[in-house]
Tab-separated table of C-alpha atoms in Angstrom:
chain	number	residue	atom	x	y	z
A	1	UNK	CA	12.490	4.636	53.292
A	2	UNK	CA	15.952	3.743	51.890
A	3	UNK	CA	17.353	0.403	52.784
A	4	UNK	CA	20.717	2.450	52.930
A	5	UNK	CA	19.605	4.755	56.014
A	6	UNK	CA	17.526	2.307	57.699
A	7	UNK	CA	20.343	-0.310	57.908
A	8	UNK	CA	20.839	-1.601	61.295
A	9	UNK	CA	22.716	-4.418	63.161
A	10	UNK	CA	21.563	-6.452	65.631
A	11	UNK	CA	21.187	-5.514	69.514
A	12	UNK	CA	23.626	-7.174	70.592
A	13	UNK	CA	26.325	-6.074	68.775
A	14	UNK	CA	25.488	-2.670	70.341
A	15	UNK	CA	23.784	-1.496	66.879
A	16	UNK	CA	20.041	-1.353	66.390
A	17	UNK	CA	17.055	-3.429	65.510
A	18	UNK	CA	15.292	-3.403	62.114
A	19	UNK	CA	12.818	-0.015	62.079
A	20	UNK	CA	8.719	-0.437	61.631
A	21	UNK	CA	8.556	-2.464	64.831
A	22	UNK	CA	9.306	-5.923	63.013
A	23	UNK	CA	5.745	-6.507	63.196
A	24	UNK	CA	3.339	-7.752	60.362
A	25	UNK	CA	1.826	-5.624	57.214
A	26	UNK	CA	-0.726	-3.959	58.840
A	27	UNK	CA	-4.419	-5.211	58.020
A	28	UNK	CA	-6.269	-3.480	55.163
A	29	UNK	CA	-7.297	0.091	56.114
A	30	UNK	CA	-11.065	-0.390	57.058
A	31	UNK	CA	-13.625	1.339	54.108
A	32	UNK	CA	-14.149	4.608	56.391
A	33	UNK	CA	-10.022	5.311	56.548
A	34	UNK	CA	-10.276	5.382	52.900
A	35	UNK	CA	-11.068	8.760	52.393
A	36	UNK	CA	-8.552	10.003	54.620
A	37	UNK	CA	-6.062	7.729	52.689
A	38	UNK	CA	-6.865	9.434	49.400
A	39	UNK	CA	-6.013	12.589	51.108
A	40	UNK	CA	-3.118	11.335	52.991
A	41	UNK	CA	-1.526	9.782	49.805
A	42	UNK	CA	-2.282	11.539	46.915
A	43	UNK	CA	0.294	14.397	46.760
A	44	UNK	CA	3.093	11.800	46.695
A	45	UNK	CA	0.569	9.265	43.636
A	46	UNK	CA	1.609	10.262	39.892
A	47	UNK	CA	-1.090	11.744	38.087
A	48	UNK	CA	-3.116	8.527	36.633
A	49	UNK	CA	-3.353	6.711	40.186
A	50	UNK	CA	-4.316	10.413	41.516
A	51	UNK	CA	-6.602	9.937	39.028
A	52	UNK	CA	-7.816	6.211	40.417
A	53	UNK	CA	-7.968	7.414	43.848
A	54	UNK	CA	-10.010	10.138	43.199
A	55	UNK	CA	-12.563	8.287	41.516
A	56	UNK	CA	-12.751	5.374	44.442
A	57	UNK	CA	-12.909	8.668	46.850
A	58	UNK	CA	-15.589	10.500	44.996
A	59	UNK	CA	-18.004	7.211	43.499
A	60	UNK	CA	-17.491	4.522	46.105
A	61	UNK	CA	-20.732	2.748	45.187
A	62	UNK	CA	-19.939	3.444	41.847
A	63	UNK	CA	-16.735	1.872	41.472
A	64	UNK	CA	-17.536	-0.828	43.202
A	65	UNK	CA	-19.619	-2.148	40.914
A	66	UNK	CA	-16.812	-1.705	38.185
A	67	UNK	CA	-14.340	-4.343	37.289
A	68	UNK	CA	-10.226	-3.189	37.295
A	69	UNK	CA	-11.075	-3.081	33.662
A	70	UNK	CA	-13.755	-1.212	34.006
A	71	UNK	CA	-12.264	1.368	36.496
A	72	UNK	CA	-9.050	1.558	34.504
A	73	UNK	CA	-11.236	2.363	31.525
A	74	UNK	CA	-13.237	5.077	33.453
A	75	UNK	CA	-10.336	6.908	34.530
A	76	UNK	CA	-8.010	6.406	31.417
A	77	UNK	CA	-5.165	4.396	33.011
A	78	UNK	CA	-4.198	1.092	32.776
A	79	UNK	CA	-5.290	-2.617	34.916
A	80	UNK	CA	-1.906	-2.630	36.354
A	81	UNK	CA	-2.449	1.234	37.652
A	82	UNK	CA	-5.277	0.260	39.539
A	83	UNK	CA	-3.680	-2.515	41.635
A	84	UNK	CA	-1.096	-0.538	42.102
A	85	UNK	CA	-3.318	2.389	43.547
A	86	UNK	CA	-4.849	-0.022	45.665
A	87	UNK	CA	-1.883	-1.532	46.871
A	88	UNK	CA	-0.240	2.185	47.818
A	89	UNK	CA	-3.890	3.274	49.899
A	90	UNK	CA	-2.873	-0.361	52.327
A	91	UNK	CA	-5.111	-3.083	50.057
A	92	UNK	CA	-3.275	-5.942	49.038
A	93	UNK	CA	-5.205	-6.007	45.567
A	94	UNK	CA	-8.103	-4.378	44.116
A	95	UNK	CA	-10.769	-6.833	44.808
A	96	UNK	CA	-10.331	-6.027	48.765
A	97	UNK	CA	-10.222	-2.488	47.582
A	98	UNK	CA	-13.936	-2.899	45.921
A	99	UNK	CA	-15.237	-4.672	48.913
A	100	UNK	CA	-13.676	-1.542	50.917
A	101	UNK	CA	-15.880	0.811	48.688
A	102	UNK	CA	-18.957	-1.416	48.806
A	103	UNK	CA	-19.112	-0.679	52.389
A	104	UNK	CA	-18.197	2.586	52.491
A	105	UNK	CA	-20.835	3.467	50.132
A	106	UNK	CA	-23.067	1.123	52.715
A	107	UNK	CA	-21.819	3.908	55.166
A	108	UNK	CA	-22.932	6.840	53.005
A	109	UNK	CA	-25.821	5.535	51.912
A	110	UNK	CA	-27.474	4.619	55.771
A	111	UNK	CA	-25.700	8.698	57.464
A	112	UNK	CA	-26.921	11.967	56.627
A	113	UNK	CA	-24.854	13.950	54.427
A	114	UNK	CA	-23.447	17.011	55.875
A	115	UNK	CA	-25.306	20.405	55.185
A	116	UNK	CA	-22.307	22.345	55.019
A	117	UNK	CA	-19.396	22.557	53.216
A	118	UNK	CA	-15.295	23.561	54.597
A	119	UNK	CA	-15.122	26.512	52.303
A	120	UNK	CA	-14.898	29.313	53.720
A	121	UNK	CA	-15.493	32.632	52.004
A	122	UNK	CA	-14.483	35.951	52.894
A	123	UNK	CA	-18.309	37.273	53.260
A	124	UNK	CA	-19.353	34.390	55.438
A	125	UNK	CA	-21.150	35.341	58.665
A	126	UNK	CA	-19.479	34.492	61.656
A	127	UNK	CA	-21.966	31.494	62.391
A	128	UNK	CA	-21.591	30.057	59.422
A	129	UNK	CA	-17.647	30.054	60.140
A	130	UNK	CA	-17.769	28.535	63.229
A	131	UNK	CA	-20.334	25.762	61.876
A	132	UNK	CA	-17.800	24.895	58.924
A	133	UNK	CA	-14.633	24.719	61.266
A	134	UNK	CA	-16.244	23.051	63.638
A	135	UNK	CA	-16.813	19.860	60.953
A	136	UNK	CA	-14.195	20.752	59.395
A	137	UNK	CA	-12.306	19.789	62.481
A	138	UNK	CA	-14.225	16.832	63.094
A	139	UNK	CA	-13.262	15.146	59.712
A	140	UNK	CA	-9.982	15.686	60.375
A	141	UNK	CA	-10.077	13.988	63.745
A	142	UNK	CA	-12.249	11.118	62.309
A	143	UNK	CA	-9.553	11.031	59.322
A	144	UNK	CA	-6.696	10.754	61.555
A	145	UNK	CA	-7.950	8.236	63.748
A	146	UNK	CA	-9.422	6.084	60.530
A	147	UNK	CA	-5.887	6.116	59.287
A	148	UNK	CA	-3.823	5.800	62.601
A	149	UNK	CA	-1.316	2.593	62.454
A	150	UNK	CA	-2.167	1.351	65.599
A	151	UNK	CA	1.069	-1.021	65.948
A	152	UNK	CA	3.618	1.907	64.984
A	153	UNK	CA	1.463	3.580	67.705
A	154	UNK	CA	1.892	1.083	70.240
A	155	UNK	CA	5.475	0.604	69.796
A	156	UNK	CA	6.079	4.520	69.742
A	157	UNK	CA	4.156	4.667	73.195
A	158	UNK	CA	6.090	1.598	74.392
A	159	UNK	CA	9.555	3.503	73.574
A	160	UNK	CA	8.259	6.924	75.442
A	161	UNK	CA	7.470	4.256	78.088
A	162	UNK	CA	11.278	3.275	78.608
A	163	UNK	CA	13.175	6.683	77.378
A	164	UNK	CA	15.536	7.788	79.668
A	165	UNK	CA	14.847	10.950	78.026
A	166	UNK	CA	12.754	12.398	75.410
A	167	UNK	CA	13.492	15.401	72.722
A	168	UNK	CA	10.404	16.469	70.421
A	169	UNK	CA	11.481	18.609	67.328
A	170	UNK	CA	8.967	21.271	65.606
A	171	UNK	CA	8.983	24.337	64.159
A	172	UNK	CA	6.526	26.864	63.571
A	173	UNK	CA	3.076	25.532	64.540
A	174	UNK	CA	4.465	22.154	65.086
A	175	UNK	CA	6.547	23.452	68.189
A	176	UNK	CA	3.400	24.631	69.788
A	177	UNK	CA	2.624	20.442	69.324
A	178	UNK	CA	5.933	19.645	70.405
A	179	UNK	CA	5.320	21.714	73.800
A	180	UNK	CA	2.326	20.512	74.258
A	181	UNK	CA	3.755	17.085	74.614
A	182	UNK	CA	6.639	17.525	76.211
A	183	UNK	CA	4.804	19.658	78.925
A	184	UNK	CA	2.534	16.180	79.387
A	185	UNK	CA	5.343	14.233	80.005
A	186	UNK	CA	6.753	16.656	82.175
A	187	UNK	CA	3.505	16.326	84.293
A	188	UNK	CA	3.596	12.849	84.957
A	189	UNK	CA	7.587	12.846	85.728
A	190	UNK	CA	8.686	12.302	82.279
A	191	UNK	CA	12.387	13.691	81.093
A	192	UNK	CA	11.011	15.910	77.786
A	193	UNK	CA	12.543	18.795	76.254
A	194	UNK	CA	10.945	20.556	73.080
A	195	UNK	CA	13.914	22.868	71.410
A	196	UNK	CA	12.256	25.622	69.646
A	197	UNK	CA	16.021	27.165	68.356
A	198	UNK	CA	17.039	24.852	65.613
A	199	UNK	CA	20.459	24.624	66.313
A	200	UNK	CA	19.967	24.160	69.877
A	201	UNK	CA	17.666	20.881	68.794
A	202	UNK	CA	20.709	19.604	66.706
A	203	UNK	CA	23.062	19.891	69.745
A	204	UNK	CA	20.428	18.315	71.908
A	205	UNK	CA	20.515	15.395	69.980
A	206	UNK	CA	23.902	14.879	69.670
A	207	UNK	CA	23.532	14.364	73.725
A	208	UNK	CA	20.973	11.044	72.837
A	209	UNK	CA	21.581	7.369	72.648
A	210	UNK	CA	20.131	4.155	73.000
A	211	UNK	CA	17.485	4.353	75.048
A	212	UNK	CA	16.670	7.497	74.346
A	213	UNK	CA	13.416	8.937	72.258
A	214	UNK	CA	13.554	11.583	69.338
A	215	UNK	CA	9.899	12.744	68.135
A	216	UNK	CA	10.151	14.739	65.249
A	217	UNK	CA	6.613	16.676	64.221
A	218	UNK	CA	6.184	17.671	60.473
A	219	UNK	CA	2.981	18.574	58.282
A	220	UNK	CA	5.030	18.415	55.095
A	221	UNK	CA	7.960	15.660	56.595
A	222	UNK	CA	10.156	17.801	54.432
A	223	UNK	CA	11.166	20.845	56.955
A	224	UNK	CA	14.760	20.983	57.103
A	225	UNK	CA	14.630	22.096	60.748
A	226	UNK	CA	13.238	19.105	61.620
A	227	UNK	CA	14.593	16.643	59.671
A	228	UNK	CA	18.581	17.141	61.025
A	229	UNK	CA	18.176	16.565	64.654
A	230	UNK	CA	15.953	13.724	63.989
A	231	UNK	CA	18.565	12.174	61.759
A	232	UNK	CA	21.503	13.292	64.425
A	233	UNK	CA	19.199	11.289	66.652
A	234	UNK	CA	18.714	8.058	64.692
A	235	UNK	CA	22.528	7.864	63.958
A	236	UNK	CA	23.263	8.000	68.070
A	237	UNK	CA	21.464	5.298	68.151
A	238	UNK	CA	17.996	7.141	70.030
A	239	UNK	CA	14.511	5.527	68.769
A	240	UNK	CA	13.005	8.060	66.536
A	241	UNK	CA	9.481	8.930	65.843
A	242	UNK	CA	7.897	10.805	63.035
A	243	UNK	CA	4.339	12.939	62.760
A	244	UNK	CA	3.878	13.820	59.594
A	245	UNK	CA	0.894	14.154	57.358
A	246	UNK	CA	3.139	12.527	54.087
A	247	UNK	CA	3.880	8.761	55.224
A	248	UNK	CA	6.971	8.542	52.253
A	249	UNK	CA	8.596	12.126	53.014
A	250	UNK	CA	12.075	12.573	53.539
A	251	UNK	CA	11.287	12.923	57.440
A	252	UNK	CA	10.434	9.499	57.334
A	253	UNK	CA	14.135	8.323	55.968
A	254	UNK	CA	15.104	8.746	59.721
A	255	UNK	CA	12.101	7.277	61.934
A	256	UNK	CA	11.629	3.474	63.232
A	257	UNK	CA	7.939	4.407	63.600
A	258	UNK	CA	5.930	6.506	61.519
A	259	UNK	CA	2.500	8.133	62.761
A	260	UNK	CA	0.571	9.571	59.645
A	261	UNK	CA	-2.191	12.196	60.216
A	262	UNK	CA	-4.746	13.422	58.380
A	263	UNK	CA	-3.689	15.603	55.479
A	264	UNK	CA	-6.737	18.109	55.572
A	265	UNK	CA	-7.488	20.297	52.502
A	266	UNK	CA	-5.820	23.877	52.545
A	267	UNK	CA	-7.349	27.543	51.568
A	268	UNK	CA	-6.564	30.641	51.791
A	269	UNK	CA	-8.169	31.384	55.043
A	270	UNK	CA	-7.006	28.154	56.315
A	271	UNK	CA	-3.669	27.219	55.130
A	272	UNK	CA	-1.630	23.762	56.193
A	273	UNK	CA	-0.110	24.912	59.564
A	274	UNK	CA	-3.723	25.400	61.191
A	275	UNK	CA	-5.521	22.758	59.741
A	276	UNK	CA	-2.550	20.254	60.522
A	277	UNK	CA	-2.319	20.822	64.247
A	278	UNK	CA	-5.700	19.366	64.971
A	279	UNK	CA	-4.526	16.381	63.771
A	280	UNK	CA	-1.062	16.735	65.243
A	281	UNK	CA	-2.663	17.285	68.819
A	282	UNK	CA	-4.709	13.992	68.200
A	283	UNK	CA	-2.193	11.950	67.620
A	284	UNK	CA	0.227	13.416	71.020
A	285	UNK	CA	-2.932	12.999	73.485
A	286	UNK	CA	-2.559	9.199	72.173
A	287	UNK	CA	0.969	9.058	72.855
A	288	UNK	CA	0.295	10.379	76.343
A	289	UNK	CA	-2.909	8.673	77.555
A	290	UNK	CA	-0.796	5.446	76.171
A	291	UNK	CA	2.435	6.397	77.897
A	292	UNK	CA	0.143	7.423	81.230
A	293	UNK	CA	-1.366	3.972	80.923
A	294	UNK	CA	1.330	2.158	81.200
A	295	UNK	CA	2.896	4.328	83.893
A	296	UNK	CA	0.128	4.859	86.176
A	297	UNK	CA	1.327	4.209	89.405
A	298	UNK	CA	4.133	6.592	89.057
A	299	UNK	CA	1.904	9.069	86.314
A	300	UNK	CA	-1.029	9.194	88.846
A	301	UNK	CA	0.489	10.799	91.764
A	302	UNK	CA	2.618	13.234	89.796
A	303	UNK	CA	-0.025	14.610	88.169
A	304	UNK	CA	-1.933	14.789	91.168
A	305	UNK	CA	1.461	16.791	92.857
A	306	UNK	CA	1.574	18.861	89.826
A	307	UNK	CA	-2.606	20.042	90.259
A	308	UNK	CA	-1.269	20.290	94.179
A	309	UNK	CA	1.552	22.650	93.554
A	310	UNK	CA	-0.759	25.034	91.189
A	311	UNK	CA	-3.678	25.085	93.395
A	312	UNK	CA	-2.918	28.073	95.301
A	313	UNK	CA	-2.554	29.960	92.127
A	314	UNK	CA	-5.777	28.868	90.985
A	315	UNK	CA	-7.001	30.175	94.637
A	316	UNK	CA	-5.752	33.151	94.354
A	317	UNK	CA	-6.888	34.358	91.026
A	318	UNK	CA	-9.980	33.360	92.092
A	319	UNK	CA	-9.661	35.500	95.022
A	320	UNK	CA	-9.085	38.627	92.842
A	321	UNK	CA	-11.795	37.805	90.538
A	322	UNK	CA	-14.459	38.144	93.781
A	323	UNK	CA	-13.152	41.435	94.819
């Protein structure tokens, strides 16, 4: 993020706070996030600490029992690449990195590898589909929620707390996301809108301010779409919130909080807007369930007027189903 667009004043001068939440570097990513990392991080690496990462993702027990000279050696970079791969995957230097592989390896070593693989081919039976989406899916969740920055969470669920309204930004797949939480936060008497027209979202957010929420949903953190309102929102003053599966993208230029998911591995039977909403969907239930949490004695009986005023609906198609 640029110091230039995340400038703020103080409060009280009727400007803004400092983004990230002011809180502390966030503790070492534990060794089973570091997969997801590698994933997560790699697009944005240059080519010789793509080539680090890779290695730590691929050998863990291997490289752990290598020196920084020895890894640097093994992967044809230099000492300083390596700490500076293990500094950019959340380690402060590469001897917490090795003690991150040691146990992943630990990890490996005591589980079951799985029997299948995510490719999918065009000849596959259908079984066979279903069993490699179904772990496909899995890792992502289990990526996502290695990977999660639990404080930017907590501080993103604490500003949907307070909004006085929220506006969620998406296009394509990422509006279905965006409906899906807005329509939560509807349910438990929440002010949420999800634009799907792009100019609509822009004029939207020229209506925010302080006190106000923008949540701006992403795979790539680079879709234009997206991007405007959220930075129409930021410069109103609203507290802005990025999902995005590339942590340094330009989305992120424009967010006080930043909430990476997992950045699963396209095909051509599976490309990036499919394989990102599982992750997207993750991440939204977590905003919700932590926004319901801290709302429940208003959350509780709006959801249960909300079940109340569909019930009859419910009846009825049951009705029609017996005849």
């Amino acid at each position: 993020m640029t110091d230039e667009v995340k400038e703020t004043f103080v409060n009280a001068s009727g400007g803004r706070r400092a983004t990230g939440g002011g809180s502390a570097p966030p503790a070492p990513p534990a060794p089973a996030a570091l997969a997801a990392k590698v994933r997560t991080l790699a697009p944005s690496m240059t080519r010789s600490m793509q080539r680090v990462a890779e290695a730590v993702a691929g050998d863990p027990a291997g490289c752990a029992a290598l020196t920084v000279t020895g890894l640097a050696e093994l992967t044809g970079t230099s000492e300083a690449t390596v700490v500076r791969t293990a500094r950019l995957l959340g380690y402060p230097g590469y001897r917490d990195l090795r003690l991150a592989l040691a146990g992943l390896a630990a990890q490996q070593q005591s589980g079951r590898a799985p029997a299948i693989t995510t490719d999918i081919a065009v000849d596959d039976p259908i079984a066979d589909v279903v069993a490699k989406l179904a772990y496909d899916e899995q890792q992502t969740l289990a990526d996502t929620a290695a990977g999660l920055d639990t404080v930017q969470l907590g501080a993103a669920v604490a500003a949907l707390t307070a909004a006085r309204r929220t506006d969620v930004y998406g296009i394509g797949a990422s509006n279905l996301v965006a409906q899906d939480l807005t329509q939560k936060m509807l349910r438990i008497g929440l002010i949420a809108h999800a634009p799907g027209d792009p100019h609509l979202a822009v004029t939207n957010a020229v209506q925010l301010r302080a006190g106000d929420v923008a949540v701006a949903i992403t795979h790539s953190g680079s879709t234009g779409d997206v991007i405007e309102p959220l930075r129409v929102a930021f410069e109103r003053g609203a507290t802005t919130i990025a999902i995005t599966g590339r942590p340094d993208s330009p989305v992120t230029q424009y967010a006080d909080h930043v909430l990476t998911t997992s950045t699963a591995r396209e095909s051509e039977l599976r490309p990036a807007a499919m394989s990102s909403r599982t992750s997207q969907l993750l991440v939204v239930d977590c905003l919700f369930v932590g926004v319901a949490q801290r709302t429940y004695e208003a959350a509780a009986p709006a959801l249960a007027a909300s079940y109340e005023a569909l019930a009859h609906r419910h009846g009825a198609l049951r009705a029609d189903r017996g005849r």
